CSV table of C-alpha atoms in Angstrom, one decimal:
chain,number,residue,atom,x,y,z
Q,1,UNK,CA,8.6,-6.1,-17.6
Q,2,UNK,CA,5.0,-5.4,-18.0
Q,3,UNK,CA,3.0,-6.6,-21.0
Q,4,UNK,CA,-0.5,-5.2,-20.6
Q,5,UNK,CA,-1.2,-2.4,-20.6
Q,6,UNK,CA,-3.6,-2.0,-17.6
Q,7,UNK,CA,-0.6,-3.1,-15.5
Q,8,UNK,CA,1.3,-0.4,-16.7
Q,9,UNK,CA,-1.2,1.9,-15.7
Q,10,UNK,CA,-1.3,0.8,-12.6
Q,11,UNK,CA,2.3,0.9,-11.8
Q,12,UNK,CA,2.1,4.5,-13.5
Q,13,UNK,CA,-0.5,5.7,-11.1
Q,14,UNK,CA,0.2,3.9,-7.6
Q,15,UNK,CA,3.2,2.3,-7.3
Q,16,UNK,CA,5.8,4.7,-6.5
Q,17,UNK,CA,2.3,6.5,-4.2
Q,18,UNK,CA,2.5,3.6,-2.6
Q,19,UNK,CA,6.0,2.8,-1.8
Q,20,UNK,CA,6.8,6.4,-0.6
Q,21,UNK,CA,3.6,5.4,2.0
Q,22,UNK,CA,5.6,1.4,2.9
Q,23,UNK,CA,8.7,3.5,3.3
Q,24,UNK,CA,7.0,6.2,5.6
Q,25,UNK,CA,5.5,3.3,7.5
Q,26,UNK,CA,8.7,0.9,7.5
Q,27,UNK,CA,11.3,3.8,8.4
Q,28,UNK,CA,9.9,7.5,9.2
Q,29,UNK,CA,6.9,6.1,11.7
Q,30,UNK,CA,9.8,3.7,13.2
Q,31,UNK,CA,11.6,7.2,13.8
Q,32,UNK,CA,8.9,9.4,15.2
Q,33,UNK,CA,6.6,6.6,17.1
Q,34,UNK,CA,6.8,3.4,19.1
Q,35,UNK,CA,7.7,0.0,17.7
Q,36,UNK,CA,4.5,-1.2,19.1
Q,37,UNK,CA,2.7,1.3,16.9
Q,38,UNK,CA,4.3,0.6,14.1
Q,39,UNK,CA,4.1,-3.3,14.1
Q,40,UNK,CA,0.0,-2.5,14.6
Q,41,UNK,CA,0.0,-0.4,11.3
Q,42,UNK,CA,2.4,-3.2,9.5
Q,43,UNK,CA,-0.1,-6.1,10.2
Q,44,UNK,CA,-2.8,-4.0,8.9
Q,45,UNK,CA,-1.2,-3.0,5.5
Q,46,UNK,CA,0.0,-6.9,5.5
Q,47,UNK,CA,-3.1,-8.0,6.1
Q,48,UNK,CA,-4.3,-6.2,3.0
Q,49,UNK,CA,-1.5,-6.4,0.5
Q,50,UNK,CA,-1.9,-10.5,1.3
Q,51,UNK,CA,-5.5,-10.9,1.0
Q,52,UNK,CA,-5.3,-9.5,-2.6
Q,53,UNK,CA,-2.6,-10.7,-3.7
Q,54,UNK,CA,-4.3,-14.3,-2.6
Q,55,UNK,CA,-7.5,-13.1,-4.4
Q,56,UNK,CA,-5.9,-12.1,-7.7
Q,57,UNK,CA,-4.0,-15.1,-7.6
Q,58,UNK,CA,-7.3,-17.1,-7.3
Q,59,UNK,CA,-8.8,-15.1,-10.1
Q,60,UNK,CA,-5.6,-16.2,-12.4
Q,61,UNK,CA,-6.0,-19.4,-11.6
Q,62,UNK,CA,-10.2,-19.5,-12.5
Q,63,UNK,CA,-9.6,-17.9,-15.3
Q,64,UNK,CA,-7.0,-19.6,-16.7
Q,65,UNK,CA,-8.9,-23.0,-15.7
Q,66,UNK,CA,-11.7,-21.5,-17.9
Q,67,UNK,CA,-9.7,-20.8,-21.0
Q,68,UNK,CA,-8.0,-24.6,-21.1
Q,69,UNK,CA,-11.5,-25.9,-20.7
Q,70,UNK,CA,-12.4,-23.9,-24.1
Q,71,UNK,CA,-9.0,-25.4,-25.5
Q,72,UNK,CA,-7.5,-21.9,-25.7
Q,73,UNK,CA,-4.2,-21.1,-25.6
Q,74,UNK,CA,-3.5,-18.3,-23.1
Q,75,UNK,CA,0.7,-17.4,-24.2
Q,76,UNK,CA,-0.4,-14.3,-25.8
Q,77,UNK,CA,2.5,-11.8,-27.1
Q,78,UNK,CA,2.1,-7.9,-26.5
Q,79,UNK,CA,3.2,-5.5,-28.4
Q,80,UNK,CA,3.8,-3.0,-26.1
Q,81,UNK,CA,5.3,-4.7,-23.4
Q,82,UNK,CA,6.9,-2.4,-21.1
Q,83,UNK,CA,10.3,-2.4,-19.0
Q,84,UNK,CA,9.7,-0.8,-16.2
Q,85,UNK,CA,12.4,1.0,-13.6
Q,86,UNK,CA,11.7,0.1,-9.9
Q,87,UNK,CA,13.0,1.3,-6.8
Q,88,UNK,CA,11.9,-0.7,-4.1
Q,89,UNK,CA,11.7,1.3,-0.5
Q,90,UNK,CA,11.2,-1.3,1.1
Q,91,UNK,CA,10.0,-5.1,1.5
Q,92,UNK,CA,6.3,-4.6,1.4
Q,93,UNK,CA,6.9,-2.0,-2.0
Q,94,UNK,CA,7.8,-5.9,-3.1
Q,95,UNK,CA,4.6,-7.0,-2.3
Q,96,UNK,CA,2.6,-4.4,-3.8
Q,97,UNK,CA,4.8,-5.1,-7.2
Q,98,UNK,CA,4.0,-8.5,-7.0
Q,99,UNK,CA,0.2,-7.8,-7.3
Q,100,UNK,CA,1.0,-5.5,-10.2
Q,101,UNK,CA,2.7,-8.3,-11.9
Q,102,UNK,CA,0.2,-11.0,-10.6
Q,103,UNK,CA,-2.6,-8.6,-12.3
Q,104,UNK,CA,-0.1,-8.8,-15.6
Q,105,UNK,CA,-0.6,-12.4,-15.6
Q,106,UNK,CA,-4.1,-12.3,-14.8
Q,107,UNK,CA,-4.6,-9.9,-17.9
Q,108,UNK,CA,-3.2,-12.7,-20.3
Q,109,UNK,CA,-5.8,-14.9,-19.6
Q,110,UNK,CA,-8.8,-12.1,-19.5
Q,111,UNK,CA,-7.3,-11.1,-22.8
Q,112,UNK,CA,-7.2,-14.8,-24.5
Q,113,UNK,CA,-10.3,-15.0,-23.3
Q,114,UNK,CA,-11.8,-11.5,-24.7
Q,115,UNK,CA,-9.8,-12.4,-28.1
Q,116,UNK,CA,-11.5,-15.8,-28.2
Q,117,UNK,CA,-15.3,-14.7,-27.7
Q,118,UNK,CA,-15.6,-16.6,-25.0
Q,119,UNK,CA,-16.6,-13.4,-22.7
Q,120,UNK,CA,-18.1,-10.0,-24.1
Q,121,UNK,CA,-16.6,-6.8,-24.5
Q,122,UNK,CA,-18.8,-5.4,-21.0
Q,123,UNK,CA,-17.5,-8.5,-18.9
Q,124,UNK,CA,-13.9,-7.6,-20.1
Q,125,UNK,CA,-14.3,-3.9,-19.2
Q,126,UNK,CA,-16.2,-4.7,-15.8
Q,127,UNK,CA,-13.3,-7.0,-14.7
Q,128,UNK,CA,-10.7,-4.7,-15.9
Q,129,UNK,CA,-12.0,-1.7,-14.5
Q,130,UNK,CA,-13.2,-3.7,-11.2
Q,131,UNK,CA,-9.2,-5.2,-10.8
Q,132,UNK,CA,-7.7,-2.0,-11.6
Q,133,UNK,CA,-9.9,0.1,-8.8
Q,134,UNK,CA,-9.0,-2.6,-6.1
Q,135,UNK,CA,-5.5,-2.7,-6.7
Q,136,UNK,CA,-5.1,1.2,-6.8
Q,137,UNK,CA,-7.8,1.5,-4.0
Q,138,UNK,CA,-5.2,-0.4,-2.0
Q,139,UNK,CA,-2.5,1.6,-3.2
Q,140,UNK,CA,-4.3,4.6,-1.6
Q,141,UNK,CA,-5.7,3.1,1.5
Q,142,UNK,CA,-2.4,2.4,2.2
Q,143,UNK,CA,-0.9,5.8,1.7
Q,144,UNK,CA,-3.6,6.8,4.2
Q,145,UNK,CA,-2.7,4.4,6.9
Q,146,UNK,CA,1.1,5.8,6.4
Q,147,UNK,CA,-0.6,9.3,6.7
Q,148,UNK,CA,-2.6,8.6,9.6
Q,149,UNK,CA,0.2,6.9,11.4
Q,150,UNK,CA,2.7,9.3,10.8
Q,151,UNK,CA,0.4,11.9,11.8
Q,152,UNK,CA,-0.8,10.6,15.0
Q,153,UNK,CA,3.1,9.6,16.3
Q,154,UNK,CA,4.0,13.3,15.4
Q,155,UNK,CA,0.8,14.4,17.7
Q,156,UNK,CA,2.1,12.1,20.6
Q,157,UNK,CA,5.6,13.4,20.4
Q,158,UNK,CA,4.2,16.8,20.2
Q,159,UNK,CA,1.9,16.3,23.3
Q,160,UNK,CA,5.1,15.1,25.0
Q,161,UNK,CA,7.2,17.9,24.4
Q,162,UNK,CA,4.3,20.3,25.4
Q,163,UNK,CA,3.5,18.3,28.6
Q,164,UNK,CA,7.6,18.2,29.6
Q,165,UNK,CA,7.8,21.6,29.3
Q,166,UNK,CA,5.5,23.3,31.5
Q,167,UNK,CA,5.7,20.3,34.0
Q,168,UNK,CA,9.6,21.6,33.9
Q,169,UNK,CA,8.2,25.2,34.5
Q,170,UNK,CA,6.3,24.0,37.6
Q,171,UNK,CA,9.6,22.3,39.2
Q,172,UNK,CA,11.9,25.2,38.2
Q,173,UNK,CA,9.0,27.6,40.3
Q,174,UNK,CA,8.0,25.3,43.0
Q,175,UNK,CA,12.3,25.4,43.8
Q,176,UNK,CA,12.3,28.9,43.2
Q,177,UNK,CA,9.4,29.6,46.0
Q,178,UNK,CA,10.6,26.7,48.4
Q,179,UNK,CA,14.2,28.9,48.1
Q,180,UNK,CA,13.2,32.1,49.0
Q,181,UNK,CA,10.7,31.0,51.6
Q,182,UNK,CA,13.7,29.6,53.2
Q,183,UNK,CA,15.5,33.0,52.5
Q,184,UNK,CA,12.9,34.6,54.0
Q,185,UNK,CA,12.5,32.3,57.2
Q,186,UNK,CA,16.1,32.8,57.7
């Protein structure tokens, strides 16, 4: 369930994006590459997905801190609070959920804090719009490090068919000629 909606819009515009991009990375770039490459692309795409998660988190936190310290209550109810339908492709799709729903939080206590004129319309806007560039910036940076990835193991498998076949070619001719110079000698 998602309550705000920024969250919603977030799921709506990255998450499945970005799951079909930790399922390329996860399975298909297992399939056409080397482990080796793959575990170098995972720790990047961890490395991100952690850090902001951690940072959004952080954010909660501060600015839920801030609206006790004003004595406001942050249990706000929506009214268009969402279930939403996931399918998960994969472990790190779990991840990138759990920032949309850690941004969900986060949203309760921005909006307590809008509702209670404790921060202006422009800060509300600025962190809503800053929050939901990041977190669908990620969403694409991602896709592009499955891209990439993907994209550079099918080059390498390509260059290694290409260099197998006319190093085949050679052996087939240099047997062919050693043959009939023996042919020929005889």
């Amino acid at each position: 369930m998602l309550n705000s909606l920024h969250a919603q819009q977030i799921f709506d515009r990255g998450y499945e994006m970005c799951a079909n991009a930790l399922f390329s990375l996860s399975v298909v770039l297992r399939f056409i590459g080397s482990e080796e490459q793959a575990q170098e692309v995972d720790a990047l795409v961890d490395t991100q997905i952690d850090q902001t998660l951690e940072e959004i988190r952080k954010e909660s936190l501060r600015l839920k801190e801030v609206a006790e310290g004003n004595g406001i209550e942050t249990a706000i109810g929506y009214t268009s609070a969402k279930t939403i339908d996931v399918q998960i492709t994969s472990p790190r799709s779990i991840k990138y959920l759990a920032i949309i729903r850690e941004f969900d939080g986060m949203m309760t206590h921005l909006d307590a804090l809008w509702l209670s004129c404790v921060i202006t319309d422009s800060q509300y806007a600025r962190g809503v719009y800053e929050w939901k560039r990041r977190i669908l910036r990620l969403a694409g940076q991602i896709r592009q490090m499955a891209t990439r990835a993907v994209l550079a193991a099918r080059r390498k498998e390509t260059v290694a068919e290409e260099t197998d076949g006319p190093v085949v070619g050679v052996e087939n001719s240099a047997t062919e000629d050693a043959t009939k110079e023996r042919a020929e000698s005889e």
